[in-house]
Amino acid sequence: MKNESLYSFLEKWAGQDQLKRDVAATVHALADAGRDIAALVSDGPLAGELAAAVTQNVQGEVQKFLDVHSNDLLVEACKRAPVAAIASEELDHPIAIHHDGTLLVAVDPLDGSSNIDTNVSIGTIFSILKAPKAIDPSTHDAFLQKGRDQVAAGYILYGPQTTLVMTRSEEHTSELQSRVDISYAVFC
């Protein structure tokens, strides 16, 4: 995939298959949010108090500003994709997005956020599932699917470089790795 953008690669991979096209659109949206999160992380203290405690999440963990802002960016990104609902470590309950969405997105918006002040790599973890037809997609039950039923999963690592790594369901041993080209703000 050298010198090919993530977007171009996914469009070729998806072809005319509607499920793959939906997955590609969703990964595009998540990558765009990841690019925005990477910009905040790279600005460090210049972006403000990224590690400032804001509230607690459902697990009782302290949510930092960057946790909450990353979550907001990912929710907004899912609104630009065929996503029925999103579940997040930062939310008490899944959020319905599109009533006719075909996919569910589960995320940890900023894994390792306790390391924000120490300049250690942090990242976004995501899983993409088919939205079940017989269950309200905004319920926890909709997300309780077998791991092998994921249509794609991956992570975006923010550090000295920003890297997106993902795998697609029909290619269990295959990974796609893409890095942000800062000069163009796109994954290549």
mmCIF file of C-alpha atoms in Angstrom:
data_model
loop_
_atom_site.group_PDB
_atom_site.id
_atom_site.type_symbol
_atom_site.label_atom_id
_atom_site.label_comp_id
_atom_site.label_asym_id
_atom_site.label_seq_id
_atom_site.Cartn_x
_atom_site.Cartn_y
_atom_site.Cartn_z
ATOM 1 C CA MET A 1 0.000 0.000 0.000
ATOM 2 C CA LYS A 2 3.021 2.268 -0.297
ATOM 3 C CA ASN A 3 2.027 5.823 -1.256
ATOM 4 C CA GLU A 4 -1.630 4.852 -1.519
ATOM 5 C CA SER A 5 -4.013 6.657 0.790
ATOM 6 C CA LEU A 6 -6.101 4.700 3.260
ATOM 7 C CA TYR A 7 -9.186 6.054 1.539
ATOM 8 C CA SER A 8 -8.083 4.830 -1.897
ATOM 9 C CA PHE A 9 -7.119 1.414 -0.537
ATOM 10 C CA LEU A 10 -10.465 0.931 1.204
ATOM 11 C CA GLU A 11 -12.440 2.047 -1.848
ATOM 12 C CA LYS A 12 -10.631 -0.540 -3.982
ATOM 13 C CA TRP A 13 -11.112 -3.207 -1.297
ATOM 14 C CA ALA A 14 -14.832 -2.471 -0.982
ATOM 15 C CA GLY A 15 -15.579 -2.556 -4.690
ATOM 16 C CA GLN A 16 -19.330 -2.884 -5.250
ATOM 17 C CA ASP A 17 -20.015 -4.943 -2.089
ATOM 18 C CA GLN A 18 -22.432 -2.800 -0.030
ATOM 19 C CA LEU A 19 -21.344 -4.144 3.376
ATOM 20 C CA LYS A 20 -17.687 -3.487 2.522
ATOM 21 C CA ARG A 21 -18.588 -0.007 1.249
ATOM 22 C CA ASP A 22 -20.322 0.695 4.569
ATOM 23 C CA VAL A 23 -17.273 -0.582 6.471
ATOM 24 C CA ALA A 24 -14.979 1.561 4.301
ATOM 25 C CA ALA A 25 -17.098 4.672 4.930
ATOM 26 C CA THR A 26 -17.067 3.964 8.662
ATOM 27 C CA VAL A 27 -13.298 3.443 8.764
ATOM 28 C CA HIS A 28 -12.884 6.677 6.761
ATOM 29 C CA ALA A 29 -14.929 8.523 9.381
ATOM 30 C CA LEU A 30 -13.025 6.951 12.303
ATOM 31 C CA ALA A 31 -9.703 7.779 10.611
ATOM 32 C CA ASP A 32 -10.783 11.409 10.178
ATOM 33 C CA ALA A 33 -11.613 11.597 13.890
ATOM 34 C CA GLY A 34 -8.281 9.910 14.644
ATOM 35 C CA ARG A 35 -6.470 12.553 12.615
ATOM 36 C CA ASP A 36 -8.167 15.265 14.695
ATOM 37 C CA ILE A 37 -7.327 13.475 17.955
ATOM 38 C CA ALA A 38 -3.710 13.096 16.786
ATOM 39 C CA ALA A 39 -3.503 16.859 16.202
ATOM 40 C CA LEU A 40 -4.712 17.521 19.769
ATOM 41 C CA VAL A 41 -2.307 14.973 21.242
ATOM 42 C CA SER A 42 0.640 16.338 19.264
ATOM 43 C CA ASP A 43 -0.101 19.878 20.474
ATOM 44 C CA GLY A 44 0.234 18.634 24.051
ATOM 45 C CA PRO A 45 -0.071 21.428 26.615
ATOM 46 C CA LEU A 46 -0.507 23.979 23.808
ATOM 47 C CA ALA A 47 -3.972 22.471 23.246
ATOM 48 C CA GLY A 48 -4.923 23.142 26.880
ATOM 49 C CA GLU A 49 -5.309 20.968 29.942
ATOM 50 C CA LEU A 50 -5.694 17.657 28.096
ATOM 51 C CA ALA A 51 -5.220 15.637 31.284
ATOM 52 C CA ALA A 52 -7.581 17.740 33.393
ATOM 53 C CA ALA A 53 -10.152 15.615 35.200
ATOM 54 C CA VAL A 54 -13.675 16.362 34.008
ATOM 55 C CA THR A 55 -15.981 13.647 35.394
ATOM 56 C CA GLN A 56 -16.232 9.881 35.972
ATOM 57 C CA ASN A 57 -17.262 7.257 33.429
ATOM 58 C CA VAL A 58 -19.588 4.320 34.024
ATOM 59 C CA GLN A 59 -16.648 2.186 35.272
ATOM 60 C CA GLY A 60 -15.850 4.797 37.927
ATOM 61 C CA GLU A 61 -12.665 5.902 36.146
ATOM 62 C CA VAL A 62 -11.765 9.579 36.034
ATOM 63 C CA GLN A 63 -12.505 11.010 32.609
ATOM 64 C CA LYS A 64 -10.002 13.530 31.372
ATOM 65 C CA PHE A 65 -10.745 16.351 28.968
ATOM 66 C CA LEU A 66 -9.075 14.457 26.116
ATOM 67 C CA ASP A 67 -11.160 11.316 26.884
ATOM 68 C CA VAL A 68 -14.390 13.266 26.603
ATOM 69 C CA HIS A 69 -13.297 15.320 23.575
ATOM 70 C CA SER A 70 -12.047 12.203 21.754
ATOM 71 C CA ASN A 71 -15.377 10.529 22.431
ATOM 72 C CA ASP A 72 -17.241 13.549 21.051
ATOM 73 C CA LEU A 73 -15.101 13.533 17.887
ATOM 74 C CA LEU A 74 -15.783 9.818 17.323
ATOM 75 C CA VAL A 75 -19.536 10.189 17.872
ATOM 76 C CA GLU A 76 -19.606 13.057 15.369
ATOM 77 C CA ALA A 77 -17.555 10.974 12.909
ATOM 78 C CA CYS A 78 -20.067 8.125 13.135
ATOM 79 C CA LYS A 79 -22.803 10.558 12.114
ATOM 80 C CA ARG A 80 -21.034 10.810 8.733
ATOM 81 C CA ALA A 81 -21.119 7.026 8.220
ATOM 82 C CA PRO A 82 -23.802 4.311 7.954
ATOM 83 C CA VAL A 83 -23.669 3.649 11.696
ATOM 84 C CA ALA A 84 -26.811 2.645 13.573
ATOM 85 C CA ALA A 85 -25.299 3.160 17.039
ATOM 86 C CA ILE A 86 -22.029 3.692 18.887
ATOM 87 C CA ALA A 87 -21.014 2.245 22.256
ATOM 88 C CA SER A 88 -18.096 3.793 24.094
ATOM 89 C CA GLU A 89 -16.189 3.316 27.309
ATOM 90 C CA GLU A 90 -16.985 6.962 27.998
ATOM 91 C CA LEU A 91 -20.763 6.542 27.703
ATOM 92 C CA ASP A 92 -23.251 4.935 30.087
ATOM 93 C CA HIS A 93 -25.337 3.603 27.185
ATOM 94 C CA PRO A 94 -24.932 3.228 23.419
ATOM 95 C CA ILE A 95 -26.087 6.209 21.360
ATOM 96 C CA ALA A 96 -28.413 5.724 18.384
ATOM 97 C CA ILE A 97 -27.056 7.462 15.287
ATOM 98 C CA HIS A 98 -28.980 6.499 12.109
ATOM 99 C CA HIS A 99 -32.212 4.466 12.237
ATOM 100 C CA ASP A 100 -31.285 2.887 8.881
ATOM 101 C CA GLY A 101 -27.592 2.373 9.725
ATOM 102 C CA THR A 102 -26.115 -1.030 8.915
ATOM 103 C CA LEU A 103 -23.235 -1.071 11.389
ATOM 104 C CA LEU A 104 -22.436 -0.721 15.076
ATOM 105 C CA VAL A 105 -19.210 0.845 16.334
ATOM 106 C CA ALA A 106 -17.732 0.041 19.736
ATOM 107 C CA VAL A 107 -14.811 2.198 20.861
ATOM 108 C CA ASP A 108 -12.422 3.003 23.610
ATOM 109 C CA PRO A 109 -11.863 6.596 22.454
ATOM 110 C CA LEU A 110 -8.570 7.057 24.256
ATOM 111 C CA ASP A 111 -6.996 3.953 25.731
ATOM 112 C CA GLY A 112 -4.125 4.823 28.061
ATOM 113 C CA SER A 113 -5.331 8.339 28.784
ATOM 114 C CA SER A 114 -3.775 8.152 32.246
ATOM 115 C CA ASN A 115 -0.484 8.478 30.333
ATOM 116 C CA ILE A 116 -1.345 11.791 28.677
ATOM 117 C CA ASP A 117 0.987 13.824 30.892
ATOM 118 C CA THR A 118 3.896 11.385 30.517
ATOM 119 C CA ASN A 119 4.148 11.577 26.709
ATOM 120 C CA VAL A 120 3.613 7.824 26.300
ATOM 121 C CA SER A 121 1.714 6.477 23.305
ATOM 122 C CA ILE A 122 -2.068 6.354 23.660
ATOM 123 C CA GLY A 123 -4.683 5.188 21.195
ATOM 124 C CA THR A 124 -8.216 4.620 19.987
ATOM 125 C CA ILE A 125 -9.501 1.035 19.823
ATOM 126 C CA PHE A 126 -12.484 0.242 17.594
ATOM 127 C CA SER A 127 -14.696 -2.664 16.585
ATOM 128 C CA ILE A 128 -17.226 -2.612 13.755
ATOM 129 C CA LEU A 129 -20.155 -5.045 13.827
ATOM 130 C CA LYS A 130 -23.259 -5.588 11.710
ATOM 131 C CA ALA A 131 -26.316 -3.971 13.255
ATOM 132 C CA PRO A 132 -28.709 -6.765 14.219
ATOM 133 C CA LYS A 133 -32.126 -6.583 12.601
ATOM 134 C CA ALA A 134 -34.204 -7.857 15.532
ATOM 135 C CA ILE A 135 -32.623 -5.801 18.345
ATOM 136 C CA ASP A 136 -32.702 -2.058 19.017
ATOM 137 C CA PRO A 137 -29.155 -0.985 18.023
ATOM 138 C CA SER A 138 -28.956 1.525 20.860
ATOM 139 C CA THR A 139 -29.097 -1.222 23.512
ATOM 140 C CA HIS A 140 -26.202 -3.062 25.097
ATOM 141 C CA ASP A 141 -27.648 -6.340 23.775
ATOM 142 C CA ALA A 142 -27.056 -5.225 20.178
ATOM 143 C CA PHE A 143 -23.318 -5.059 20.897
ATOM 144 C CA LEU A 144 -23.119 -8.445 22.648
ATOM 145 C CA GLN A 145 -21.931 -10.358 19.589
ATOM 146 C CA LYS A 146 -19.264 -12.986 19.098
ATOM 147 C CA GLY A 147 -15.814 -11.630 18.295
ATOM 148 C CA ARG A 148 -15.738 -13.601 15.057
ATOM 149 C CA ASP A 149 -18.802 -11.613 13.929
ATOM 150 C CA GLN A 150 -16.809 -8.377 13.758
ATOM 151 C CA VAL A 151 -16.576 -7.053 10.214
ATOM 152 C CA ALA A 152 -13.510 -4.969 11.062
ATOM 153 C CA ALA A 153 -11.491 -3.993 14.109
ATOM 154 C CA GLY A 154 -8.386 -1.995 14.803
ATOM 155 C CA TYR A 155 -6.667 0.780 16.629
ATOM 156 C CA ILE A 156 -5.173 4.185 16.005
ATOM 157 C CA LEU A 157 -1.938 4.753 17.898
ATOM 158 C CA TYR A 158 -0.963 8.341 18.742
ATOM 159 C CA GLY A 159 2.712 8.894 19.471
ATOM 160 C CA PRO A 160 5.809 9.959 17.542
ATOM 161 C CA GLN A 161 3.793 8.945 14.501
ATOM 162 C CA THR A 162 0.090 8.255 14.175
ATOM 163 C CA THR A 163 -0.663 4.772 12.889
ATOM 164 C CA LEU A 164 -3.950 3.079 12.054
ATOM 165 C CA VAL A 165 -3.908 -0.725 12.089
ATOM 166 C CA MET A 166 -6.979 -2.754 11.214
ATOM 167 C CA THR A 167 -8.123 -6.149 10.099
ATOM 168 C CA ARG A 168 -11.169 -7.109 8.070
ATOM 169 C CA SER A 169 -13.401 -10.104 8.809
ATOM 170 C CA GLU A 170 -12.717 -12.225 5.741
ATOM 171 C CA GLU A 171 -8.981 -11.798 6.172
ATOM 172 C CA HIS A 172 -8.359 -12.849 9.777
ATOM 173 C CA THR A 173 -4.599 -12.948 9.274
ATOM 174 C CA SER A 174 -4.430 -9.756 7.240
ATOM 175 C CA GLU A 175 -3.653 -6.348 8.654
ATOM 176 C CA LEU A 176 -3.693 -2.948 7.073
ATOM 177 C CA GLN A 177 -1.262 -0.469 8.523
ATOM 178 C CA SER A 178 -1.453 3.175 7.583
ATOM 179 C CA ARG A 179 0.372 6.246 8.924
ATOM 180 C CA VAL A 180 -0.739 9.862 8.951
ATOM 181 C CA ASP A 181 1.089 12.011 6.438
ATOM 182 C CA ILE A 182 1.141 15.236 8.456
ATOM 183 C CA SER A 183 1.794 17.419 5.415
ATOM 184 C CA TYR A 184 -1.533 16.312 3.900
ATOM 185 C CA ALA A 185 -3.330 15.219 7.103
ATOM 186 C CA VAL A 186 -4.334 11.905 5.505
ATOM 187 C CA PHE A 187 -3.523 8.299 6.317
ATOM 188 C CA CYS A 188 -1.120 6.789 3.762
#
